GROMACS .gro file of N, CA and C in nm:
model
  156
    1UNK      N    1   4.902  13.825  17.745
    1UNK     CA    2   5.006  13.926  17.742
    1UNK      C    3   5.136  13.867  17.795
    2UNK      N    4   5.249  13.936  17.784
    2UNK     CA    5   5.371  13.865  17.773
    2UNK      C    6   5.399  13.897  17.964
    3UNK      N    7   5.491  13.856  18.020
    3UNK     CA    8   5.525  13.906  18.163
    3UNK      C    9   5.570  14.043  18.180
    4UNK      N   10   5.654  14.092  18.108
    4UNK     CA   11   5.708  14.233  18.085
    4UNK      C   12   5.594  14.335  18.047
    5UNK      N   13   5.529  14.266  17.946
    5UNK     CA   14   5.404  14.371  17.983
    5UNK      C   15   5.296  14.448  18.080
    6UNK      N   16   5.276  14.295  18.164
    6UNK     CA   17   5.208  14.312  18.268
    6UNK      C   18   5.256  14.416  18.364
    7UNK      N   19   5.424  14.352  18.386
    7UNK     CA   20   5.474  14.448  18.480
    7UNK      C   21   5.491  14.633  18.410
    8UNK      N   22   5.489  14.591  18.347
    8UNK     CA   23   5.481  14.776  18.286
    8UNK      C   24   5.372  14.830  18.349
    9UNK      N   25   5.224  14.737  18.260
    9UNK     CA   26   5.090  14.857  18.300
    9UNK      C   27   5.112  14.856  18.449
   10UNK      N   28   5.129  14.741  18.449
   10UNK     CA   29   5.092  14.761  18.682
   10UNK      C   30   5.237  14.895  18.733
   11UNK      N   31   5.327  14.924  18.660
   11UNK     CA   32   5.375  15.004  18.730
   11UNK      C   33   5.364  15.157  18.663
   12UNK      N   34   5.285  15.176  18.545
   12UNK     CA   35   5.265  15.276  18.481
   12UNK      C   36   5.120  15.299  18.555
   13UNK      N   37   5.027  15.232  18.602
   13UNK     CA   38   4.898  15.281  18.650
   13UNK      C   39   4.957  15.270  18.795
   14UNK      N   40   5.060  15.273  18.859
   14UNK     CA   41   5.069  15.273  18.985
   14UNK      C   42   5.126  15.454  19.012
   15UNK      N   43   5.210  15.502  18.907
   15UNK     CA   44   5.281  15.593  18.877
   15UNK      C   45   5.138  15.678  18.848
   16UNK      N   46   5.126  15.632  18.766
   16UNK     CA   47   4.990  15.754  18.766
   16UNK      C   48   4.868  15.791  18.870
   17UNK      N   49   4.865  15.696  18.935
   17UNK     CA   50   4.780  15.697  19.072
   17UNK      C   51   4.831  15.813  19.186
   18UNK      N   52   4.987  15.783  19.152
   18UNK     CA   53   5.072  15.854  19.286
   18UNK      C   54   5.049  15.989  19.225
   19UNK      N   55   5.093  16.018  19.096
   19UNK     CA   56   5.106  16.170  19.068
   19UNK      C   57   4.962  16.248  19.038
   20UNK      N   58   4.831  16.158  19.063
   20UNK     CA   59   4.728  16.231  19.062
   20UNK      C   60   4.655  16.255  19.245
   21UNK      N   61   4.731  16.155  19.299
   21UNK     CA   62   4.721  16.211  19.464
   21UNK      C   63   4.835  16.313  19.508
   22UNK      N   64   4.941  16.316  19.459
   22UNK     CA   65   4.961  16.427  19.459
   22UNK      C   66   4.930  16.565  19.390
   23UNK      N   67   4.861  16.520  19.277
   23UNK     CA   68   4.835  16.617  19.196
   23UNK      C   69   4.649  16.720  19.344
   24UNK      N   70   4.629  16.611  19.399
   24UNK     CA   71   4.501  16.635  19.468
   24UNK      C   72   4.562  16.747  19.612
   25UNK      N   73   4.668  16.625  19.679
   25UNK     CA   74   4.705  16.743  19.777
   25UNK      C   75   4.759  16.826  19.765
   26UNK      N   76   4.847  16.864  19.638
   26UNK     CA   77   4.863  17.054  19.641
   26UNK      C   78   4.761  17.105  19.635
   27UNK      N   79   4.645  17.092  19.538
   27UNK     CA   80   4.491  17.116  19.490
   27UNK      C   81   4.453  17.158  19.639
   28UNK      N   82   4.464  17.107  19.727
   28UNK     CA   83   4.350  17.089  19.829
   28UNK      C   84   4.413  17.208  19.958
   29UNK      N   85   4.579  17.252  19.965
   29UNK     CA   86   4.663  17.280  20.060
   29UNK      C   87   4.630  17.448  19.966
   30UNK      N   88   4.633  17.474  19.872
   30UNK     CA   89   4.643  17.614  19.816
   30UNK      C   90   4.491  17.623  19.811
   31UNK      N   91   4.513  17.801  19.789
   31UNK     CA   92   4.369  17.855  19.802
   31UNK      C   93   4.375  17.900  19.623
   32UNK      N   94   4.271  17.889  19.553
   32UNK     CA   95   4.247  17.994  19.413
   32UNK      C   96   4.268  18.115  19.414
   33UNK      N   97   4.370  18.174  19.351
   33UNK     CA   98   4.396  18.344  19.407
   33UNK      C   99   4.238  18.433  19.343
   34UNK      N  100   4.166  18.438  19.313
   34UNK     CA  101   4.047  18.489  19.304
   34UNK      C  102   3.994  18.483  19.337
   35UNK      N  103   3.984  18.356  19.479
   35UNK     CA  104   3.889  18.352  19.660
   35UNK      C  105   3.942  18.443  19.741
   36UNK      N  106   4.030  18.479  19.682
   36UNK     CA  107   4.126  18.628  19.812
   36UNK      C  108   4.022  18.751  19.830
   37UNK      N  109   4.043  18.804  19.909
   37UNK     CA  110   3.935  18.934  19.893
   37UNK      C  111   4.076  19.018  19.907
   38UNK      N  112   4.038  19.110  19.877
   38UNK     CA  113   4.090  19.241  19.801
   38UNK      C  114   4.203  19.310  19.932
   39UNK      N  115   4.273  19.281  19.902
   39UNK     CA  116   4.359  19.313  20.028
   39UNK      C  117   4.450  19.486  19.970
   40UNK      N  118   4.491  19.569  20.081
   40UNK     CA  119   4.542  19.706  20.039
   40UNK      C  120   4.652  19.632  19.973
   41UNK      N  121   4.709  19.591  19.983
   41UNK     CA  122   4.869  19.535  19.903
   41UNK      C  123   4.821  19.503  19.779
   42UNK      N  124   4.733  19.432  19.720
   42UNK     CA  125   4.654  19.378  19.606
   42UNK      C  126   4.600  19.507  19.520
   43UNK      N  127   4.547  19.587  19.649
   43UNK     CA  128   4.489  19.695  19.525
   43UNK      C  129   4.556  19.785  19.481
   44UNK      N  130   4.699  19.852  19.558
   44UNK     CA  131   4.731  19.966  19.550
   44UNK      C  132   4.878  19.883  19.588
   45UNK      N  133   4.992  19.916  19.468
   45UNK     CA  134   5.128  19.891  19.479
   45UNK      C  135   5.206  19.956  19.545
   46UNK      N  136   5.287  19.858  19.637
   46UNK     CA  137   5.335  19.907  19.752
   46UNK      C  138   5.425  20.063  19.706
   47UNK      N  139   5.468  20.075  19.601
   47UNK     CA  140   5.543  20.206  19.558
   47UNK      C  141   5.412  20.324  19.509
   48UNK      N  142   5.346  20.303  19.514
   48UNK     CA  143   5.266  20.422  19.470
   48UNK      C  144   5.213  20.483  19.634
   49UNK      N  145   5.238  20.431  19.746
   49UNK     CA  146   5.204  20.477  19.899
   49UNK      C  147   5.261  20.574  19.934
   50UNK      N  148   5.228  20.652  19.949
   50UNK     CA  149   5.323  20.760  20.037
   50UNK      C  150   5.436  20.741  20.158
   51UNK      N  151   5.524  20.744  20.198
   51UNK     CA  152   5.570  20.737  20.297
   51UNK      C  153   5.658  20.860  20.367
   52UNK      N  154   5.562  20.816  20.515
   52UNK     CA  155   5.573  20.976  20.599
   52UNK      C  156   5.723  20.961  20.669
   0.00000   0.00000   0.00000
């Protein structure tokens, strides 16, 4: 392979390394909103509440 090539893949698989560890620690810092349990705000919109 030519020199310019080399340096490409090595910096195209370096680039992709970074944006799949980052792709991991947002993954890992957020929760799945369908592990939530059912919170009053979730079930019932804050405008449909009465207020005394």
């Amino acid at each position: 392979m030519k020199k310019n090539k080399v340096i490409f893949l090595i910096l195209a698989i370096v680039f992709l390394l970074g944006m799949v560890l980052i792709g991991l620690d947002i993954s890992r810092r957020t929760t799945f909103p369908g592990s939530k349990g059912n919170l009053k705000e979730r079930i019932a919109p804050s405008d449909s509440i009465p207020v005394k």
